[in-house]
PDB file of C-alpha atoms in Angstrom:
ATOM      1  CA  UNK A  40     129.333  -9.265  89.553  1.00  0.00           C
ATOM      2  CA  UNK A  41     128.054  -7.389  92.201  1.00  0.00           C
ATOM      3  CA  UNK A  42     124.475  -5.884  92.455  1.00  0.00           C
ATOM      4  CA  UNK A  43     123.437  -3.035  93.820  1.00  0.00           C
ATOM      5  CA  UNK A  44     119.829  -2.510  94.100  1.00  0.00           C
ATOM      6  CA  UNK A  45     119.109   1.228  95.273  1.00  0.00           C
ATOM      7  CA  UNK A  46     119.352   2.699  92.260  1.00  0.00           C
ATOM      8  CA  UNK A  47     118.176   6.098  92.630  1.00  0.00           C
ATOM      9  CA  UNK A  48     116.639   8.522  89.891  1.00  0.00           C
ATOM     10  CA  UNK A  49     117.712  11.770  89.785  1.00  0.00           C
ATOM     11  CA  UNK A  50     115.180  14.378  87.309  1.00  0.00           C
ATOM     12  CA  UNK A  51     116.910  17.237  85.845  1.00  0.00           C
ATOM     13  CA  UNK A  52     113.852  18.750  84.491  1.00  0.00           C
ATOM     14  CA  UNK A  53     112.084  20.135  87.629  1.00  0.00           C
ATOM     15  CA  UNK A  54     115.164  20.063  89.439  1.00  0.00           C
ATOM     16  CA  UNK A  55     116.716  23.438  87.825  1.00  0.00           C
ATOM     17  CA  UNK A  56     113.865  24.583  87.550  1.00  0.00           C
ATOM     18  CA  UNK A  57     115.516  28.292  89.238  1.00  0.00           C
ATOM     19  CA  UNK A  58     118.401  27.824  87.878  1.00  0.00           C
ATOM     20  CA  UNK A  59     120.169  25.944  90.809  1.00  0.00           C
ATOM     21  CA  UNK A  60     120.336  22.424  91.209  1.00  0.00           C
ATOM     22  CA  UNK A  61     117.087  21.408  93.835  1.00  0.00           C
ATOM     23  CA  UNK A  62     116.995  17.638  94.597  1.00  0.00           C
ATOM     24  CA  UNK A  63     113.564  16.391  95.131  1.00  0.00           C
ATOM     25  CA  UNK A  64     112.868  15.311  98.923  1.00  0.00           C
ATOM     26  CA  UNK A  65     114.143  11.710  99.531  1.00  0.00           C
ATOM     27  CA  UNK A  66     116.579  11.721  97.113  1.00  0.00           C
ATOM     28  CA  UNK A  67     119.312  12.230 100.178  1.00  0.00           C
ATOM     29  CA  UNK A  68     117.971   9.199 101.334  1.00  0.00           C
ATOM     30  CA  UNK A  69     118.138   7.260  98.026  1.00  0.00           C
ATOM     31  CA  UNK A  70     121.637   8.298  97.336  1.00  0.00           C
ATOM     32  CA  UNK A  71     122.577   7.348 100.888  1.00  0.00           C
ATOM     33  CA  UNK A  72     121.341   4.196 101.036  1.00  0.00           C
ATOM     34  CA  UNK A  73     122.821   3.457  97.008  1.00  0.00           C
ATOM     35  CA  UNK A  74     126.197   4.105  98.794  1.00  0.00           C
ATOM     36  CA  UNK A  75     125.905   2.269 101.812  1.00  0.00           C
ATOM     37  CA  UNK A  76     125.476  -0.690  99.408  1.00  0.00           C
ATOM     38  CA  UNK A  77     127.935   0.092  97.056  1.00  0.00           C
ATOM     39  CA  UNK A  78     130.569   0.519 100.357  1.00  0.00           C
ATOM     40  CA  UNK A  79     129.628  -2.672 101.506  1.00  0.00           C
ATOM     41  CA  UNK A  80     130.187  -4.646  98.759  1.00  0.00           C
ATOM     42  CA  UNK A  81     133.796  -2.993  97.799  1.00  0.00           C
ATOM     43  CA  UNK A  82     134.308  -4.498 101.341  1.00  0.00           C
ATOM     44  CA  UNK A  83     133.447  -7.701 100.755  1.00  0.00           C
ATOM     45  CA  UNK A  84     135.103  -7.846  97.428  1.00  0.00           C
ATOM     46  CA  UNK A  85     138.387  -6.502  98.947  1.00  0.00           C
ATOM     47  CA  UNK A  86     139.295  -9.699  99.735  1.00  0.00           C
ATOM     48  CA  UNK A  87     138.821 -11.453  96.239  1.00  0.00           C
ATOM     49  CA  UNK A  88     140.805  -8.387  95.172  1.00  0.00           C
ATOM     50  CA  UNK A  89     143.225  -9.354  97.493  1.00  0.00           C
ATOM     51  CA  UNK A  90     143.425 -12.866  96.894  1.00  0.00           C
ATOM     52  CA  UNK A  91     144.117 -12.467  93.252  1.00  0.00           C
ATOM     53  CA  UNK A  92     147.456 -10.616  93.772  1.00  0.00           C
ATOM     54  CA  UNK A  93     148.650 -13.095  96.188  1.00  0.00           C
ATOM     55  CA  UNK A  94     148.050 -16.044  94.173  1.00  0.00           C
ATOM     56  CA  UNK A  95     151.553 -17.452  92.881  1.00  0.00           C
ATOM     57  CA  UNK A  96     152.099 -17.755  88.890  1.00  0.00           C
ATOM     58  CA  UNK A  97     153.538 -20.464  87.204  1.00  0.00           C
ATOM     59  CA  UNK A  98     156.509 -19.480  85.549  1.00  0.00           C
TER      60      UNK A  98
END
C-alpha cells in the first residue's frame, strides 16, 4: 500500500461563500504537492505493475 501524506482539506462552507467556488490561499500548494506524491509513487509502482503481467503461470 502506498501512502501519501499531503492530504489536503478543502472547506466548502466559506469557499462558496459568492456563489463561485474560492479556494482558500495555499490550497494550490497543498493540492500540488498531494499530486507530486501521488505521481511519484504510480512511478515507482509501475514496475510491480509491470512485473506482475510478465510473470509466467503454471498451467
Amino acid at each position: 500500500m502506498a501512502t501519501v501524506r499531503a492530504q489536503p482539506t478543502i472547506s466548502t462552507h466559506p469557499s462558496f461563500h459568492t456563489g463561485t467556488f474560492v479556494p482558500q490561499e495555499g490550497l494550490d500548494t497543498a493540492v500540488d504537492t498531494m499530486l507530486d506524491q501521488l505521481i511519484a509513487w504510480s512511478g515507482a509502482l509501475r514496475g510491480v505493475r509491470q512485473g506482475r503481467t510478465q510473470t509466467p503461470t503454471a498451467a
